[in-house]
Short mmCIF file of N, CA, C and O in Angstrom, two decimals:
data_model
loop_
_atom_site.label_atom_id
_atom_site.label_comp_id
_atom_site.label_asym_id
_atom_site.label_seq_id
_atom_site.Cartn_x
_atom_site.Cartn_y
_atom_site.Cartn_z
N UNK A 17 159.17 19.78 23.01
CA UNK A 17 157.99 20.40 22.85
C UNK A 17 158.41 21.90 22.97
O UNK A 17 159.06 22.50 23.93
N UNK A 18 158.13 22.85 21.91
CA UNK A 18 158.52 24.15 21.73
C UNK A 18 157.55 25.19 22.33
O UNK A 18 156.41 24.71 22.30
N UNK A 19 158.21 26.05 23.15
CA UNK A 19 157.36 27.18 24.06
C UNK A 19 157.08 28.36 22.95
O UNK A 19 158.16 28.82 22.50
N UNK A 20 155.87 28.96 22.81
CA UNK A 20 155.72 30.13 21.79
C UNK A 20 155.73 30.94 22.90
O UNK A 20 155.08 31.28 23.67
N UNK A 21 157.17 31.68 23.03
CA UNK A 21 157.16 32.92 24.04
C UNK A 21 156.13 33.91 23.83
O UNK A 21 155.78 34.86 24.52
N UNK A 22 155.86 34.11 22.55
CA UNK A 22 155.02 35.49 22.19
C UNK A 22 153.84 35.31 22.71
O UNK A 22 153.19 36.42 23.34
N UNK A 23 153.11 34.14 22.52
CA UNK A 23 151.59 33.84 23.05
C UNK A 23 151.80 33.83 24.81
O UNK A 23 150.83 34.21 25.24
N UNK A 24 152.89 33.24 25.11
CA UNK A 24 152.91 33.17 26.72
C UNK A 24 153.16 34.47 27.13
O UNK A 24 152.61 34.93 28.19
N UNK A 25 153.84 35.39 26.45
CA UNK A 25 154.18 36.92 26.96
C UNK A 25 152.64 37.64 26.76
O UNK A 25 152.24 38.08 27.92
N UNK A 26 151.99 37.49 25.70
CA UNK A 26 150.76 38.22 25.96
C UNK A 26 149.73 37.65 26.59
O UNK A 26 148.90 38.41 27.33
N UNK A 27 149.63 36.33 26.92
CA UNK A 27 148.84 35.66 27.94
C UNK A 27 148.69 36.04 29.22
O UNK A 27 148.10 36.62 30.26
N UNK A 28 150.26 36.08 29.74
CA UNK A 28 150.53 36.40 31.17
C UNK A 28 150.63 38.07 31.52
O UNK A 28 150.08 38.22 32.40
N UNK A 29 150.61 38.62 30.47
CA UNK A 29 150.49 40.26 30.53
C UNK A 29 149.11 40.33 30.67
O UNK A 29 148.89 41.15 31.67
N UNK A 30 148.07 39.75 30.03
CA UNK A 30 146.67 39.97 30.19
C UNK A 30 146.21 39.72 31.40
O UNK A 30 145.45 40.12 32.04
N UNK A 31 146.65 38.37 31.78
CA UNK A 31 146.36 37.89 33.11
C UNK A 31 146.74 38.41 34.23
O UNK A 31 146.06 38.78 35.57
N UNK A 32 147.96 39.09 34.26
CA UNK A 32 148.29 39.92 35.33
C UNK A 32 147.66 41.15 35.38
O UNK A 32 147.44 41.46 36.75
N UNK A 33 147.14 41.83 34.41
CA UNK A 33 146.67 43.13 34.31
C UNK A 33 145.00 42.71 35.26
O UNK A 33 144.70 43.37 35.96
N UNK A 34 144.37 41.64 34.74
CA UNK A 34 143.14 41.17 35.33
C UNK A 34 143.42 40.87 36.85
O UNK A 34 142.51 41.12 37.46
N UNK A 35 144.30 40.13 37.17
CA UNK A 35 144.80 39.93 38.56
C UNK A 35 145.01 41.32 39.47
O UNK A 35 144.42 41.55 40.85
N UNK A 36 145.62 42.08 38.87
CA UNK A 36 145.81 43.42 39.63
C UNK A 36 144.41 44.18 39.68
O UNK A 36 144.35 45.02 40.77
N UNK A 37 143.51 44.33 38.56
CA UNK A 37 142.45 44.69 38.88
C UNK A 37 141.53 44.37 39.83
O UNK A 37 140.91 44.98 40.54
N UNK A 38 141.34 42.93 39.99
CA UNK A 38 140.98 42.36 40.91
C UNK A 38 141.29 42.73 42.49
O UNK A 38 140.59 43.04 43.15
N UNK A 39 142.53 42.66 42.23
CA UNK A 39 143.13 43.21 43.80
C UNK A 39 142.80 44.57 44.06
O UNK A 39 142.34 44.87 45.41
N UNK A 40 142.68 45.44 43.27
CA UNK A 40 142.29 46.80 43.29
C UNK A 40 141.05 46.96 43.87
O UNK A 40 140.44 47.70 44.87
N UNK A 41 140.20 46.13 43.22
CA UNK A 41 138.60 46.02 43.59
C UNK A 41 138.40 45.60 45.10
O UNK A 41 137.58 46.07 45.95
N UNK A 42 139.29 44.41 45.49
CA UNK A 42 139.01 43.88 46.82
C UNK A 42 139.66 44.94 47.81
O UNK A 42 138.80 45.04 48.85
N UNK A 43 140.56 45.66 47.47
CA UNK A 43 141.00 46.46 48.41
C UNK A 43 140.27 47.84 48.57
O UNK A 43 140.11 48.13 49.65
N UNK A 44 139.42 48.02 47.37
CA UNK A 44 138.61 49.06 47.68
C UNK A 44 137.24 48.76 48.53
O UNK A 44 136.90 49.63 49.41
N UNK A 45 136.91 47.47 48.49
CA UNK A 45 135.78 46.99 49.38
C UNK A 45 136.04 47.06 50.64
O UNK A 45 135.54 47.46 51.61
N UNK A 46 137.35 46.32 50.76
CA UNK A 46 137.80 46.28 52.14
C UNK A 46 138.02 47.78 52.79
O UNK A 46 137.74 47.72 54.14
N UNK A 47 138.58 48.73 52.10
CA UNK A 47 138.83 49.98 52.58
C UNK A 47 137.56 50.62 53.14
O UNK A 47 137.27 51.22 54.23
N UNK A 48 136.39 50.57 52.45
CA UNK A 48 135.17 51.08 52.34
C UNK A 48 134.62 50.57 53.89
O UNK A 48 134.06 51.08 54.65
N UNK A 49 134.43 49.37 54.02
CA UNK A 49 134.10 48.45 55.25
C UNK A 49 134.84 48.87 56.50
O UNK A 49 134.39 49.32 57.31
N UNK A 50 136.52 49.26 56.22
CA UNK A 50 137.14 49.91 57.54
C UNK A 50 136.87 51.31 57.81
O UNK A 50 136.53 51.57 58.91
N UNK A 51 136.51 52.01 56.66
CA UNK A 51 136.21 53.26 57.08
C UNK A 51 134.66 53.52 57.59
O UNK A 51 134.35 54.20 58.57
N UNK A 52 133.92 52.49 57.38
CA UNK A 52 132.53 52.50 58.01
C UNK A 52 132.75 52.05 59.50
O UNK A 52 131.90 52.62 60.31
N UNK A 53 133.58 51.24 59.75
CA UNK A 53 133.97 50.66 60.98
C UNK A 53 134.41 51.89 61.89
O UNK A 53 134.03 52.04 62.94
N UNK A 54 135.46 52.58 61.15
CA UNK A 54 135.77 53.71 61.73
C UNK A 54 134.89 54.70 62.18
O UNK A 54 135.02 55.15 63.28
N UNK A 55 133.97 55.15 61.19
CA UNK A 55 132.78 56.01 61.64
C UNK A 55 132.11 55.56 62.69
O UNK A 55 131.63 56.45 63.56
N UNK A 56 131.47 54.30 62.78
CA UNK A 56 130.83 53.86 64.04
C UNK A 56 131.49 53.80 65.28
O UNK A 56 131.16 54.28 66.37
N UNK A 57 133.02 53.66 65.21
CA UNK A 57 133.92 53.81 66.49
C UNK A 57 133.85 55.39 66.95
O UNK A 57 133.79 55.59 68.05
N UNK A 58 134.06 56.29 65.87
CA UNK A 58 134.05 57.52 66.32
C UNK A 58 132.84 58.30 66.84
O UNK A 58 132.77 59.30 67.48
N UNK A 59 131.71 57.53 66.17
CA UNK A 59 130.50 58.13 66.71
C UNK A 59 129.54 57.31 67.91
O UNK A 59 128.67 57.55 68.25
N UNK A 60 130.56 56.48 68.47
CA UNK A 60 130.35 55.88 69.65
C UNK A 60 129.18 54.86 69.55
O UNK A 60 128.21 54.72 70.44
N UNK A 61 129.22 53.97 68.37
CA UNK A 61 128.36 53.03 67.90
C UNK A 61 129.35 51.61 67.73
O UNK A 61 129.11 51.24 66.88
N UNK A 62 129.97 51.16 68.98
CA UNK A 62 130.82 49.93 68.44
C UNK A 62 130.08 48.77 68.39
O UNK A 62 130.39 47.60 68.10
N UNK A 63 128.76 48.67 68.90
CA UNK A 63 127.93 47.48 68.69
C UNK A 63 127.57 47.15 67.17
O UNK A 63 127.20 45.96 66.63
N UNK A 64 127.80 48.20 66.27
CA UNK A 64 127.63 47.92 64.73
C UNK A 64 129.09 47.57 64.15
O UNK A 64 128.95 47.27 63.00
N UNK A 65 130.15 47.44 64.78
CA UNK A 65 131.33 46.81 64.16
C UNK A 65 131.31 45.43 64.02
O UNK A 65 131.67 44.72 65.30
N UNK A 66 130.91 44.71 63.27
CA UNK A 66 130.97 43.24 63.28
C UNK A 66 131.63 42.78 62.15
O UNK A 66 131.96 41.37 62.12
N UNK A 67 132.28 43.48 61.25
CA UNK A 67 132.85 42.84 59.84
C UNK A 67 134.14 43.17 59.99
O UNK A 67 134.81 43.26 58.86
N UNK A 68 134.98 43.46 60.88
CA UNK A 68 136.33 44.07 60.99
C UNK A 68 137.00 42.59 60.53
O UNK A 68 138.11 42.63 59.78
N UNK A 69 136.83 41.29 61.04
CA UNK A 69 137.45 40.21 60.33
C UNK A 69 137.47 40.00 58.94
O UNK A 69 138.51 39.54 58.26
N UNK A 70 136.21 40.57 58.35
CA UNK A 70 135.78 40.43 57.03
C UNK A 70 136.95 41.43 56.40
O UNK A 70 137.54 40.99 55.16
N UNK A 71 137.28 42.54 56.81
CA UNK A 71 138.34 43.55 56.17
C UNK A 71 139.70 42.74 56.05
O UNK A 71 140.39 42.98 55.05
N UNK A 72 139.86 42.30 57.30
CA UNK A 72 141.02 41.62 57.34
C UNK A 72 141.53 40.47 56.51
O UNK A 72 142.58 40.38 55.68
N UNK A 73 140.38 39.60 56.18
CA UNK A 73 140.63 38.64 55.29
C UNK A 73 140.54 39.22 53.75
O UNK A 73 141.15 38.67 52.75
N UNK A 74 139.70 40.15 53.60
CA UNK A 74 139.75 40.77 52.22
C UNK A 74 141.30 41.45 51.74
O UNK A 74 141.69 41.35 50.85
N UNK A 75 141.74 41.96 52.76
CA UNK A 75 143.28 42.50 52.44
C UNK A 75 144.07 41.23 52.33
O UNK A 75 144.93 41.40 51.37
N UNK A 76 144.07 40.06 52.93
CA UNK A 76 144.93 39.05 52.70
C UNK A 76 144.66 38.36 51.34
O UNK A 76 145.62 38.15 50.63
N UNK A 77 143.42 38.32 51.01
CA UNK A 77 143.04 37.90 49.44
C UNK A 77 143.40 38.84 48.58
O UNK A 77 144.13 38.38 47.60
N UNK A 78 143.43 40.17 48.89
CA UNK A 78 144.09 41.22 47.95
C UNK A 78 145.42 41.10 47.66
O UNK A 78 146.03 40.94 46.68
N UNK A 79 146.16 40.93 48.93
CA UNK A 79 147.73 40.73 48.69
C UNK A 79 147.91 39.27 47.74
O UNK A 79 148.99 39.27 47.38
N UNK A 80 147.17 38.39 48.07
CA UNK A 80 147.33 37.13 47.41
C UNK A 80 147.36 37.33 45.84
O UNK A 80 147.91 36.89 45.10
N UNK A 81 146.14 38.19 45.37
CA UNK A 81 146.09 38.49 44.12
C UNK A 81 146.95 39.08 43.41
O UNK A 81 147.48 39.25 42.45
N UNK A 82 147.57 40.13 44.24
CA UNK A 82 149.05 40.91 43.82
C UNK A 82 150.01 39.90 43.75
O UNK A 82 150.79 40.15 42.63
N UNK A 83 150.09 38.99 44.44
CA UNK A 83 151.35 38.02 44.40
C UNK A 83 151.34 37.15 42.90
O UNK A 83 152.01 36.92 42.32
N UNK A 84 149.95 36.65 42.67
CA UNK A 84 149.65 36.04 41.48
C UNK A 84 149.96 36.99 40.21
O UNK A 84 150.45 36.56 39.29
N UNK A 85 149.60 38.37 40.40
CA UNK A 85 149.63 39.14 39.17
C UNK A 85 151.14 39.23 39.25
O UNK A 85 151.65 39.43 37.91
N UNK A 86 151.93 39.39 40.16
CA UNK A 86 153.40 39.79 40.11
C UNK A 86 154.25 38.60 39.58
O UNK A 86 155.03 38.66 38.61
N UNK A 87 153.69 37.25 39.73
CA UNK A 87 154.43 36.21 39.43
C UNK A 87 154.06 36.06 37.87
O UNK A 87 154.82 35.99 36.99
N UNK A 88 152.92 36.27 37.50
CA UNK A 88 152.52 36.28 35.94
C UNK A 88 153.17 37.43 35.13
O UNK A 88 153.88 37.08 34.31
N UNK A 89 153.43 38.48 35.80
CA UNK A 89 154.40 39.92 35.27
C UNK A 89 155.78 39.19 35.07
O UNK A 89 156.36 39.69 34.07
N UNK A 90 156.42 38.48 36.09
CA UNK A 90 157.65 37.74 36.01
C UNK A 90 157.80 36.82 34.68
O UNK A 90 158.83 36.91 34.26
N UNK A 91 156.96 36.03 34.78
CA UNK A 91 156.82 35.14 33.71
C UNK A 91 156.96 35.83 32.44
O UNK A 91 157.39 35.47 31.50
N UNK A 92 155.81 36.87 32.20
CA UNK A 92 155.88 37.59 30.90
C UNK A 92 157.35 38.40 30.67
O UNK A 92 157.75 38.51 29.65
N UNK A 93 158.00 38.63 31.70
CA UNK A 93 159.16 39.36 31.65
C UNK A 93 160.16 38.49 31.13
O UNK A 93 161.07 38.75 30.30
N UNK A 94 160.29 37.32 31.68
CA UNK A 94 161.28 36.07 31.16
C UNK A 94 160.98 35.80 29.90
O UNK A 94 162.09 35.68 28.85
N UNK A 95 159.70 35.91 29.47
CA UNK A 95 159.21 35.55 28.10
C UNK A 95 159.97 36.41 27.24
O UNK A 95 160.17 36.36 26.08
N UNK A 96 159.76 37.63 27.60
CA UNK A 96 160.09 38.80 26.41
C UNK A 96 161.59 38.82 26.63
O UNK A 96 162.22 38.89 25.34
N UNK A 97 162.17 38.50 27.58
CA UNK A 97 163.72 38.39 27.42
C UNK A 97 164.16 37.21 26.55
O UNK A 97 165.02 37.46 25.83
N UNK A 98 163.57 36.19 26.55
CA UNK A 98 163.75 35.06 25.42
C UNK A 98 163.30 35.57 24.39
O UNK A 98 164.23 34.98 23.38
N UNK A 99 162.20 36.20 23.96
CA UNK A 99 162.11 36.80 22.78
C UNK A 99 163.09 37.69 22.06
O UNK A 99 163.39 37.97 20.82
N UNK A 100 163.74 38.53 22.89
CA UNK A 100 164.51 39.52 22.73
C UNK A 100 166.06 38.68 22.13
O UNK A 100 166.57 39.05 21.39
N UNK A 101 166.26 37.55 23.08
CA UNK A 101 167.53 36.59 22.73
C UNK A 101 167.34 35.94 21.50
O UNK A 101 168.08 35.66 20.53
N UNK A 102 166.10 35.62 20.79
CA UNK A 102 165.96 35.06 19.45
C UNK A 102 165.97 35.77 18.38
O UNK A 102 166.04 36.85 18.19
#
């Protein structure tokens, strides 16, 4: 079975960008939540801080998305090298 490296390169590059964008959006949401928690802490309202574990989970999900995006970028890189060799 022959692998079409050009279509693999295009697909992986496109998907990698989408995963990176998703990661950036998740990090933005988690950062806004963390800033709200910090504001509540500075204003002496610690009873309003209820979603800190949510921020931690969002950061973990974002780093997972980054990992998937980097893996796809590496696949695209190897497909590009294979195309240059042909």
